[in-house]
Coordinates of C-alpha atoms and ligand atoms in Angstrom, one line a residue:
M1 CA 144.4 -45.2 87.4
P2 CA 142.5 -48.4 86.5
A3 CA 144.4 -51.6 86.0
P4 CA 145.6 -52.4 82.5
F5 CA 143.3 -53.4 79.6
T6 CA 145.3 -55.8 77.4
I7 CA 144.4 -57.1 73.9
I8 CA 146.4 -60.2 73.2
D9 CA 147.0 -59.9 69.5
H10 CA 149.1 -62.9 68.8
P11 CA 148.6 -63.9 65.2
L12 CA 147.7 -67.5 66.0
I13 CA 145.0 -66.3 68.4
Q14 CA 143.6 -63.9 65.9
H15 CA 143.5 -66.6 63.2
K16 CA 141.7 -69.1 65.4
L17 CA 139.3 -66.4 66.6
T18 CA 138.3 -65.6 63.0
I19 CA 137.4 -69.3 62.4
M20 CA 135.4 -69.4 65.7
R21 CA 133.4 -66.3 64.7
D22 CA 132.4 -67.8 61.4
K23 CA 128.8 -69.2 61.7
Q24 CA 129.7 -72.1 59.4
T25 CA 132.2 -73.5 62.0
S26 CA 130.9 -76.7 63.6
T27 CA 130.4 -77.2 67.4
A28 CA 133.3 -79.7 67.4
S29 CA 135.7 -77.2 65.7
F30 CA 134.5 -74.4 67.9
R31 CA 135.3 -76.3 71.0
R32 CA 138.6 -77.5 69.8
L33 CA 139.6 -73.9 68.8
L34 CA 138.5 -72.5 72.1
R35 CA 140.7 -75.1 73.9
E36 CA 143.7 -74.2 71.7
I37 CA 143.1 -70.4 72.1
S38 CA 142.9 -70.8 75.9
L39 CA 146.4 -72.3 76.0
L40 CA 147.7 -69.2 74.2
L41 CA 145.7 -66.8 76.3
C42 CA 146.8 -68.5 79.5
Y43 CA 150.4 -68.2 78.4
E44 CA 150.0 -64.4 78.1
V45 CA 148.0 -63.9 81.3
T46 CA 150.6 -65.7 83.3
R47 CA 153.6 -64.1 81.6
D48 CA 154.6 -61.9 84.6
L49 CA 154.2 -64.4 87.4
T50 CA 156.8 -64.2 90.1
L51 CA 159.5 -66.8 90.1
T52 CA 161.7 -68.0 92.9
T53 CA 164.4 -70.7 92.8
K54 CA 164.7 -74.1 94.3
R55 CA 167.7 -76.3 94.8
I56 CA 167.6 -79.4 92.5
E57 CA 170.1 -81.8 91.3
T58 CA 170.4 -82.5 87.5
P59 CA 172.2 -85.6 86.4
M60 CA 175.2 -83.3 86.1
Q61 CA 175.3 -81.1 89.2
K62 CA 173.3 -79.1 91.7
M63 CA 171.6 -75.9 90.7
D64 CA 169.1 -73.3 91.9
A65 CA 166.4 -73.6 89.3
P66 CA 163.4 -71.2 88.7
T67 CA 160.0 -72.2 90.0
L68 CA 156.8 -70.4 90.5
E69 CA 156.6 -68.5 93.8
G70 CA 153.6 -68.7 96.2
K71 CA 150.5 -70.7 96.4
K72 CA 148.8 -72.5 93.5
L73 CA 146.9 -70.3 91.1
V74 CA 143.1 -70.3 91.0
F75 CA 141.1 -70.4 87.8
A76 CA 137.6 -69.2 88.4
S77 CA 135.2 -70.3 85.7
I78 CA 131.9 -68.4 85.2
L79 CA 129.5 -71.2 84.2
R80 CA 128.8 -72.5 81.7
A81 CA 130.8 -70.8 78.9
G82 CA 133.8 -70.2 81.2
N83 CA 134.5 -73.9 81.2
G84 CA 135.5 -73.7 77.5
L85 CA 138.5 -71.5 78.5
L86 CA 139.1 -73.4 81.7
E87 CA 139.9 -76.7 80.1
G88 CA 142.8 -75.5 78.0
M89 CA 144.2 -73.5 80.9
L90 CA 144.3 -76.6 83.0
D91 CA 146.2 -78.3 80.3
L92 CA 148.9 -75.7 80.7
V93 CA 148.7 -75.3 84.5
P94 CA 147.5 -78.7 85.8
A95 CA 148.2 -77.9 89.4
A96 CA 145.9 -74.9 89.4
R97 CA 142.9 -74.9 91.8
V98 CA 139.5 -74.3 90.3
A99 CA 136.5 -72.2 91.4
H100 CA 133.1 -72.6 89.7
I101 CA 130.7 -69.7 89.7
G102 CA 127.2 -70.5 88.4
L103 CA 125.5 -67.4 87.0
Y104 CA 122.9 -67.1 84.2
R105 CA 121.7 -63.9 82.6
D106 CA 118.1 -63.1 83.1
H107 CA 116.9 -62.7 79.5
D108 CA 114.7 -59.7 80.4
T109 CA 116.9 -57.7 82.8
L110 CA 120.3 -59.0 81.6
E111 CA 121.2 -59.1 85.3
P112 CA 123.2 -62.1 86.6
V113 CA 121.4 -64.6 88.8
E114 CA 123.7 -66.8 91.0
Y115 CA 122.9 -70.5 91.3
Y116 CA 126.3 -72.0 92.3
F117 CA 129.5 -71.0 94.0
K118 CA 132.4 -73.2 95.1
A119 CA 135.9 -72.0 95.5
P120 CA 139.2 -73.2 97.1
E121 CA 140.4 -72.1 100.5
K122 CA 142.8 -69.3 101.2
L123 CA 141.8 -67.1 98.2
E124 CA 143.5 -64.2 99.9
D125 CA 147.0 -65.8 99.3
R126 CA 146.4 -66.7 95.6
L127 CA 146.2 -65.1 92.2
V128 CA 142.7 -65.7 90.9
I129 CA 142.2 -65.7 87.1
V130 CA 138.5 -65.3 86.3
V131 CA 137.5 -66.7 82.9
D132 CA 134.5 -66.1 80.8
P133 CA 134.7 -66.0 76.9
M134 CA 132.4 -62.9 76.6
L135 CA 132.7 -59.6 78.4
A136 CA 129.4 -58.2 77.2
T137 CA 127.4 -56.1 79.8
S138 CA 130.0 -57.1 82.4
N139 CA 127.2 -57.9 84.9
S140 CA 128.2 -61.5 85.3
A141 CA 131.9 -60.8 85.5
T142 CA 131.4 -58.1 88.1
A143 CA 129.0 -60.2 90.2
A144 CA 131.6 -63.1 90.1
I145 CA 134.5 -60.9 91.1
E146 CA 132.5 -59.3 93.9
K147 CA 131.7 -62.7 95.3
L148 CA 135.4 -63.7 95.1
K149 CA 136.4 -60.5 96.9
E150 CA 133.9 -61.2 99.6
R151 CA 135.6 -64.6 100.0
G152 CA 138.9 -62.9 100.5
A153 CA 140.5 -62.7 97.0
K154 CA 142.7 -59.7 96.6
Q155 CA 144.7 -60.4 93.5
I156 CA 142.4 -61.0 90.6
R157 CA 142.7 -60.9 86.8
F158 CA 139.9 -61.3 84.2
L159 CA 140.4 -63.2 81.0
C160 CA 138.0 -63.3 78.1
L161 CA 137.9 -63.9 74.4
L162 CA 135.8 -61.0 73.2
A163 CA 134.9 -57.7 75.0
A164 CA 132.4 -55.0 74.1
P165 CA 133.4 -51.4 74.8
E166 CA 130.3 -50.9 77.0
G167 CA 131.2 -53.8 79.2
V168 CA 134.8 -52.8 79.5
K169 CA 133.8 -49.3 80.6
K170 CA 131.4 -50.6 83.2
F171 CA 133.8 -53.2 84.4
R172 CA 136.7 -50.7 84.8
A173 CA 134.4 -48.3 86.8
S174 CA 133.3 -51.0 89.3
Q175 CA 136.5 -53.2 89.4
P176 CA 139.3 -50.7 88.8
D177 CA 141.9 -52.9 90.4
V178 CA 141.3 -55.9 88.1
P179 CA 143.2 -56.1 84.9
I180 CA 141.4 -57.3 81.8
Y181 CA 142.9 -59.6 79.1
T182 CA 141.0 -60.2 75.9
A183 CA 141.8 -61.4 72.4
A184 CA 139.6 -58.7 70.8
L185 CA 137.6 -55.6 71.5
D186 CA 134.5 -55.6 69.3
E187 CA 132.2 -52.8 68.1
C188 CA 129.3 -52.7 70.5
L189 CA 126.5 -54.5 72.2
N190 CA 123.1 -55.0 70.5
E191 CA 119.8 -54.4 72.2
K192 CA 119.7 -58.0 73.5
G193 CA 123.2 -57.6 75.1
Y194 CA 125.1 -59.7 72.5
I195 CA 128.5 -58.6 71.3
M196 CA 128.6 -57.3 67.7
P197 CA 130.0 -58.6 65.4
G198 CA 130.9 -61.2 68.1
L199 CA 130.5 -64.9 67.7
G200 CA 126.9 -65.5 68.9
D201 CA 126.1 -67.2 72.2
A202 CA 129.4 -68.8 73.3
G203 CA 127.8 -71.5 75.4
D204 CA 125.4 -72.5 72.7
R205 CA 128.2 -72.7 70.1
M206 CA 130.4 -74.7 72.4
Y207 CA 127.8 -77.2 73.4
G208 CA 125.6 -77.2 70.3
T209 CA 122.5 -76.2 72.3
K210 CA 121.0 -74.1 69.6
Ligands
URA1 N1 127.3 -63.9 75.9 C1 127.5 -64.6 74.8 O1 127.6 -65.8 74.8 N2 127.6 -63.9 73.6 C2 127.4 -62.6 73.6 O2 127.5 -62.0 72.5 C3 127.2 -61.9 74.8 C4 127.2 -62.6 76.0

């Protein structure tokens, strides 16, 4: 059985996502909303992290207080749009380590081409949360995850804002052990590999490059 596919349908996320989809929304607003949404998504994707306790002393007495177990999390951003999700997530988990994976989509083949990879040590001992706003063909997500697995990562989650059914199907066939978290599952991909109705090119909308 493949790992779970979760739609995070919190009303605040859905409301903000609608504003982001609107083509009238400015670059500045789009970026701010993505940062806000990423805090909420991060909250959900980390909801079941394991806790242990540590002995502390409050001003009143000693206690065994909950604290996250294990090594620091890794957030792996698929450049460049992944950075829009990454920033808000780091606001929430400032101690997380960060991996950057540079992939661009060849416009003709839609295949990912890698141009950068830098990740923290000891990936095998850490939960790695891969972030990219759009799960479209799933080619980039799959390439990034395969690279992380080659480098030792064993426990991986994938977080996006929008997913297309075609991408989800392909992703689950090639990465059945990786759970997917998304704010919405859209209708389909168009002939150019864009999510419909989608929100357009996430990187361009975030950085005002079109
Ligand atoms: N990447 C984007 O930025 N938008 C899409 O719709 C698909 C992939």
